[in-house]
Short mmCIF file of C-alpha atoms in Angstrom, two decimals:
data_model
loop_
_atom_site.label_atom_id
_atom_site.label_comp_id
_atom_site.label_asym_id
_atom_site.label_seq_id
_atom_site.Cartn_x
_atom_site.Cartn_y
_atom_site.Cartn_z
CA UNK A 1 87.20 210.32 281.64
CA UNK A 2 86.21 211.12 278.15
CA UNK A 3 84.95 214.74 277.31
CA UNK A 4 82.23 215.27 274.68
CA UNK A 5 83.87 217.80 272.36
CA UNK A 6 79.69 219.33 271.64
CA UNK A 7 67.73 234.68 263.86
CA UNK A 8 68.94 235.18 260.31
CA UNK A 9 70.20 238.12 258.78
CA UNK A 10 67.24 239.71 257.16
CA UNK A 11 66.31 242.11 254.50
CA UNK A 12 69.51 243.25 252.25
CA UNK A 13 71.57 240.82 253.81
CA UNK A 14 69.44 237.57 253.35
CA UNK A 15 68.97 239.25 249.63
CA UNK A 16 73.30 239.32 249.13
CA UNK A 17 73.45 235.95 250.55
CA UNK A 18 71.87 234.31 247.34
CA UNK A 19 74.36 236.09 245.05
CA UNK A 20 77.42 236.57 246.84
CA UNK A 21 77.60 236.68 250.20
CA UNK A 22 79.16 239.61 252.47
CA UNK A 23 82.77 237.68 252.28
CA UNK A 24 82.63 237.40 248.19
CA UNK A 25 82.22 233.95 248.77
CA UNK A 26 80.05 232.59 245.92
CA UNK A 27 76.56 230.87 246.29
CA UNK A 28 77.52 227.41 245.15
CA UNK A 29 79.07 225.08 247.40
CA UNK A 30 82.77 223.97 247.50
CA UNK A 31 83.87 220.88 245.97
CA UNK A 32 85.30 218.20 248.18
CA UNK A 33 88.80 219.31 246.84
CA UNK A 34 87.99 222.95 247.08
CA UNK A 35 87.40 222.38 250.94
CA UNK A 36 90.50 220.31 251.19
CA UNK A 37 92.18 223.42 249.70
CA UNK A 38 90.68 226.21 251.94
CA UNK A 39 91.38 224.20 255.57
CA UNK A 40 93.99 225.68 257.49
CA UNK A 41 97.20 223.56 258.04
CA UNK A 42 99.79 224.08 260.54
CA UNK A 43 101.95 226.54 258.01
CA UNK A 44 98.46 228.75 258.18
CA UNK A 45 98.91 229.10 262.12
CA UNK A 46 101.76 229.81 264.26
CA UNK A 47 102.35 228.24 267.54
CA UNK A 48 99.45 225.49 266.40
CA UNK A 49 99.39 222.12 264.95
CA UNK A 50 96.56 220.72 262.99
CA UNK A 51 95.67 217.19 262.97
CA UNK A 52 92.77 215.63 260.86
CA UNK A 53 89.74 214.17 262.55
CA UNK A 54 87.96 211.29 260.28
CA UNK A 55 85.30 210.83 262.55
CA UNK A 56 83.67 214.04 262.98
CA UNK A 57 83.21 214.75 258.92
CA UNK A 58 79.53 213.21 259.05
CA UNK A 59 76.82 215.17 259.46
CA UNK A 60 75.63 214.45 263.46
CA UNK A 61 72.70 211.87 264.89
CA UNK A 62 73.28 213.40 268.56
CA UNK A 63 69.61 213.85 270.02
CA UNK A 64 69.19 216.25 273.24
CA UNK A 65 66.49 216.52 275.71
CA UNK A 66 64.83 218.68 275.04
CA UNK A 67 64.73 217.69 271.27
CA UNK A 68 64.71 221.28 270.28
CA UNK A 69 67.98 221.95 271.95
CA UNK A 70 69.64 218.96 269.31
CA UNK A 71 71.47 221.26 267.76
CA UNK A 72 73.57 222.61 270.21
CA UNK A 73 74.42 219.23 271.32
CA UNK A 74 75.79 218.87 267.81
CA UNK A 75 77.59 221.73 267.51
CA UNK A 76 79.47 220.90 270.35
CA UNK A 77 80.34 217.90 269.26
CA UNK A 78 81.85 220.15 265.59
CA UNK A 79 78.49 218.99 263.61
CA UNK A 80 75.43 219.85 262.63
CA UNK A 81 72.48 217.67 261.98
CA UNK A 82 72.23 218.91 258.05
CA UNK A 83 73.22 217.28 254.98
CA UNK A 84 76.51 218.82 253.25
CA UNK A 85 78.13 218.09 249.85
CA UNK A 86 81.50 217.49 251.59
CA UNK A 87 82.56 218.09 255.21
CA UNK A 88 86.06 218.14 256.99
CA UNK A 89 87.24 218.22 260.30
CA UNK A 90 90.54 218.99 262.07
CA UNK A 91 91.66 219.23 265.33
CA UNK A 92 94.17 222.22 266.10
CA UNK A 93 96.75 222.06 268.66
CA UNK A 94 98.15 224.79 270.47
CA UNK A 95 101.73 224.23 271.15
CA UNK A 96 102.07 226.44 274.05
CA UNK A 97 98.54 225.84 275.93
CA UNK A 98 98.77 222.42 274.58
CA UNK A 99 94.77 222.59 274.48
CA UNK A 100 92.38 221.40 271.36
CA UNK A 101 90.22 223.28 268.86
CA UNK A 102 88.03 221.70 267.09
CA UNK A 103 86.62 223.15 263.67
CA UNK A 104 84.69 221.50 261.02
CA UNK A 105 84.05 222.57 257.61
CA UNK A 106 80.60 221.61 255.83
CA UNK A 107 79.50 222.98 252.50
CA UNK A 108 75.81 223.06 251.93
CA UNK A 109 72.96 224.40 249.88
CA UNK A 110 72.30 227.64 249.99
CA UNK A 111 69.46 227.33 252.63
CA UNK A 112 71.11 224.58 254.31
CA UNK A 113 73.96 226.96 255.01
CA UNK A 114 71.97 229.51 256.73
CA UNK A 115 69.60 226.82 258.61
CA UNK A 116 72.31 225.47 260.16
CA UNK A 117 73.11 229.15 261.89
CA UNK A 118 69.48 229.64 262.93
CA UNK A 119 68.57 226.51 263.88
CA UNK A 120 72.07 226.68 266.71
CA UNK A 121 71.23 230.41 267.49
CA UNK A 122 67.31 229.09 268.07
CA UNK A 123 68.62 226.43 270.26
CA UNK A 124 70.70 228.22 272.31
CA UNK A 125 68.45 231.15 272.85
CA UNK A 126 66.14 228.52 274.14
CA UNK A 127 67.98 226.08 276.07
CA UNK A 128 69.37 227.25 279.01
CA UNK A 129 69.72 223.28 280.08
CA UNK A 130 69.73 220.29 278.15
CA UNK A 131 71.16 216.70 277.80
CA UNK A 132 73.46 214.62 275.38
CA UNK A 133 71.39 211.89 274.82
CA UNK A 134 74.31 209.92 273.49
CA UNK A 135 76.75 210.18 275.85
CA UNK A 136 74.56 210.98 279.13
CA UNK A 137 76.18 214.63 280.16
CA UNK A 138 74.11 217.38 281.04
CA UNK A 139 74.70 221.10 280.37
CA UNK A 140 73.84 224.21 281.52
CA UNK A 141 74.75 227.90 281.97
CA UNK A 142 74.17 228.09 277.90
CA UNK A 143 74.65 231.79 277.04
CA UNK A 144 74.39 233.49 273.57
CA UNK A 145 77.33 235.69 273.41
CA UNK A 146 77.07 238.53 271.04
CA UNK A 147 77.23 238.69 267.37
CA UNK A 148 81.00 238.45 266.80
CA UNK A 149 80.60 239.55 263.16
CA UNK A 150 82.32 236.98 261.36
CA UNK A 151 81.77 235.72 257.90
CA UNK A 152 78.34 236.49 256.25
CA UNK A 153 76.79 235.67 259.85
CA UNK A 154 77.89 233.95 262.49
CA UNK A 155 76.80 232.94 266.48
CA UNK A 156 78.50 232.79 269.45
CA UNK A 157 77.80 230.64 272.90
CA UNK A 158 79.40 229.78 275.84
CA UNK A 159 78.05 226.70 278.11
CA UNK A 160 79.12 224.37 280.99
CA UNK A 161 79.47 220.56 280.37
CA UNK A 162 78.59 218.39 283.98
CA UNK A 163 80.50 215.52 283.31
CA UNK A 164 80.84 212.07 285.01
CA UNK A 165 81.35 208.51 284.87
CA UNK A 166 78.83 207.77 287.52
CA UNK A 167 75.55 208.51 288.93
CA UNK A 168 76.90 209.00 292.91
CA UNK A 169 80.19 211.00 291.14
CA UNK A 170 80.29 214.79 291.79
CA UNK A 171 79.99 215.97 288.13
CA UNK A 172 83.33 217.86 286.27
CA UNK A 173 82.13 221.08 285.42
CA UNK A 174 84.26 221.71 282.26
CA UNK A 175 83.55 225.36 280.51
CA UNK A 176 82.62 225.10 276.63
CA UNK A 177 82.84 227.94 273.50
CA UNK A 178 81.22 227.20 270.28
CA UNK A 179 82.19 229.36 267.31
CA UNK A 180 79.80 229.37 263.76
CA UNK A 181 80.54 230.87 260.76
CA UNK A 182 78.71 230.87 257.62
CA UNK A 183 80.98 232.47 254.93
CA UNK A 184 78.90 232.01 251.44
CA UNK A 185 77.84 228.35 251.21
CA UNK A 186 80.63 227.00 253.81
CA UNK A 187 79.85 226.67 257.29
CA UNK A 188 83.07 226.70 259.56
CA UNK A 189 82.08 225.24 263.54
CA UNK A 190 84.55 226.00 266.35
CA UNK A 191 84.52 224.34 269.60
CA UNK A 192 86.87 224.94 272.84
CA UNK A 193 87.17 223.77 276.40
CA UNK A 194 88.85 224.38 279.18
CA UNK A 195 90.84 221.35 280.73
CA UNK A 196 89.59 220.30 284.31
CA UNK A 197 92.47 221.32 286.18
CA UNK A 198 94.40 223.15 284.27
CA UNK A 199 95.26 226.93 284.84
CA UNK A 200 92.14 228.56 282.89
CA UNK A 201 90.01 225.62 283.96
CA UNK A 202 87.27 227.46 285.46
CA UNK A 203 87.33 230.54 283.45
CA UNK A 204 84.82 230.67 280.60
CA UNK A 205 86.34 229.09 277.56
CA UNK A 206 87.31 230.94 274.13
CA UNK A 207 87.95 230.06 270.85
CA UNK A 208 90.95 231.53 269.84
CA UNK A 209 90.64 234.70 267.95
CA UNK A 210 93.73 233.75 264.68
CA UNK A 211 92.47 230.10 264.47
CA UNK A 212 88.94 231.72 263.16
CA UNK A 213 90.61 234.61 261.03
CA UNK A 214 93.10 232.62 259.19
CA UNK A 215 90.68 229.97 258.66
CA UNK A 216 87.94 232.83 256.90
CA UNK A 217 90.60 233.80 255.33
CA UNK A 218 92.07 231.09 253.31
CA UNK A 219 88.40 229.94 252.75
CA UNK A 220 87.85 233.14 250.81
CA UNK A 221 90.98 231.98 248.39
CA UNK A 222 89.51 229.18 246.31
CA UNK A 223 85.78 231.09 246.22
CA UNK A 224 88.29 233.97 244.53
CA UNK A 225 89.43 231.24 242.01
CA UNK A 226 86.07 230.22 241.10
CA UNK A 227 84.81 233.45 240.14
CA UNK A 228 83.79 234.02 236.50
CA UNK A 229 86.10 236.63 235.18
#
C-alpha cells in the first residue's frame, strides 16, 4: 500500500515582513545555490539521515474536493500550489524510529511567501473533510493546532489519512502532522506520519521538534551572508 505523504500576521508584522522579516531573513528570495546551502544534511541532525527527493521540488497540481481545501492536500504531499524561484526537497530519516520527514524548501516572492501560509491556514480552518483527487484517499479529523511560533509565521495541523486499495477494504487510518514555516522569503513545509502498525501508530503524529530548529537555523546563515554591510 502506498501512503500519500500530503490568517496573516497583520499590522507591524505584515509591515517588517517587506523589509526584513522577524528571523533577519531578507526580502529577496534565495538563489537556487543559496537554498542548496541552507538545507539541512545529515551532519546538521543527530540520530537522522537526509536523503534528497527529486520529485517533490515542483510546485503541486493535487486538486481536493472541496477545491478550496487544495491546499492542504498539497501540503501534505510537501508542496504548495505557488510558483517559487527554486524549490528543494529532502526526506529525513530517523535512525532510531526509522520513520520519514518530509520537508521542502520553496523560495518565493514576497507575497507568494506569505500566500502560501494563508491560503494552508484558510484551508484547514475550513476543511474539516476533504479528498485527494489524485490519489483517491479521503481525510478527516483536520485540526489547526496552535501557532507554534516559528519563523516570521508559521501554521500547524494535524489530520487523519483513510487509506485503501479498494472500495469494499476497511480504510488504514494513518495519523498526519504538517509543519509551515515562512522565514523571510523561504517557505520550509514539514510533513509526518505515523506508520500503520507501528508503536505510535494511532497516536496523533508530530513533526519532530530539532528537524524544524536546525533547519530555521541554518536557513538564517546564507540570508546573514547576503546582507549589505
Amino acid at each position: 500500500m502506498t501512503l500519500a505523504a500530503c490568517g496573516t500576521g497583520q499590522g507591524s508584522r505584515a509591515g517588517a515582513a517587506e523589509t526584513a522579516g522577524a528571523s533577519g531573513v531578507q526580502d529577496k528570495p534565495l538563489s537556487k545555490a543559496d537554498l542548496e546551502r541552507a538545507t539541512v544534511t545529515g551532519t546538521d541532525l543527530d540520530g537522522y539521515e537526509v536523503q534528497r527527493d527529486v520529485a517533490a521540488a515542483f510546485a503541486s497540481r493535487k486538486t481536493a474536493s472541496p477545491a478550496e481545501c487544495a491546499p492542504a492536500v498539497q501540503a501534505v504531499g510537501g508542496s504548495s500550489g505557488f510558483a517559487a524561484t527554486a524549490r528543494t526537497a529532502r526526506f529525513i530519516t530517523s535512525k532510531e524510529r526509522g520513520s520519514d520527514t518530509h520537508m521542502t524548501l520553496s523560495a518565493h516572492s514576497p507575497g507568494d511567501a506569505r500566500q502560501v501560509i494563508d491560503a494552508l491556514r484558510t484551508a484547514a480552518e475550513r476543511c474539516s473533510t476533504f479528498k485527494d483527487n489524485l490519489v483517491d484517499f479521503d481525510y478527516d479529523a483536520v485540526q489547526v493546532r496552535p501557532d507554534p511560533g516559528y519563523g516570521d509565521e508559521s501554521v500547524s495541523l494535524r489530520l487523519t489519512q483513510l487509506a485503501s486499495g479498494s472500495e469494499n477494504e476497511e480504510p488504514v487510518r494513518v495519523p498526519y502532522a504538517v509543519v509551515a514555516v515562512r522565514q523571510g522569503t523561504t517557505v520550509a513545509m514539514f510533513t509526518d506520519f505515523n506508520l500503520p502498525g507501528g508503536p505510535k501508530g494511532k497516536e496523533p503524529a508530530a513533526v519532530p521538534e530539532a528537524i524544524i530548529r536546525a533547519q530555521l537555523n541554518k536557513l538564517r546563515k546564507p540570508a546573514a551572508a547576503r546582507r549589505p554591510g
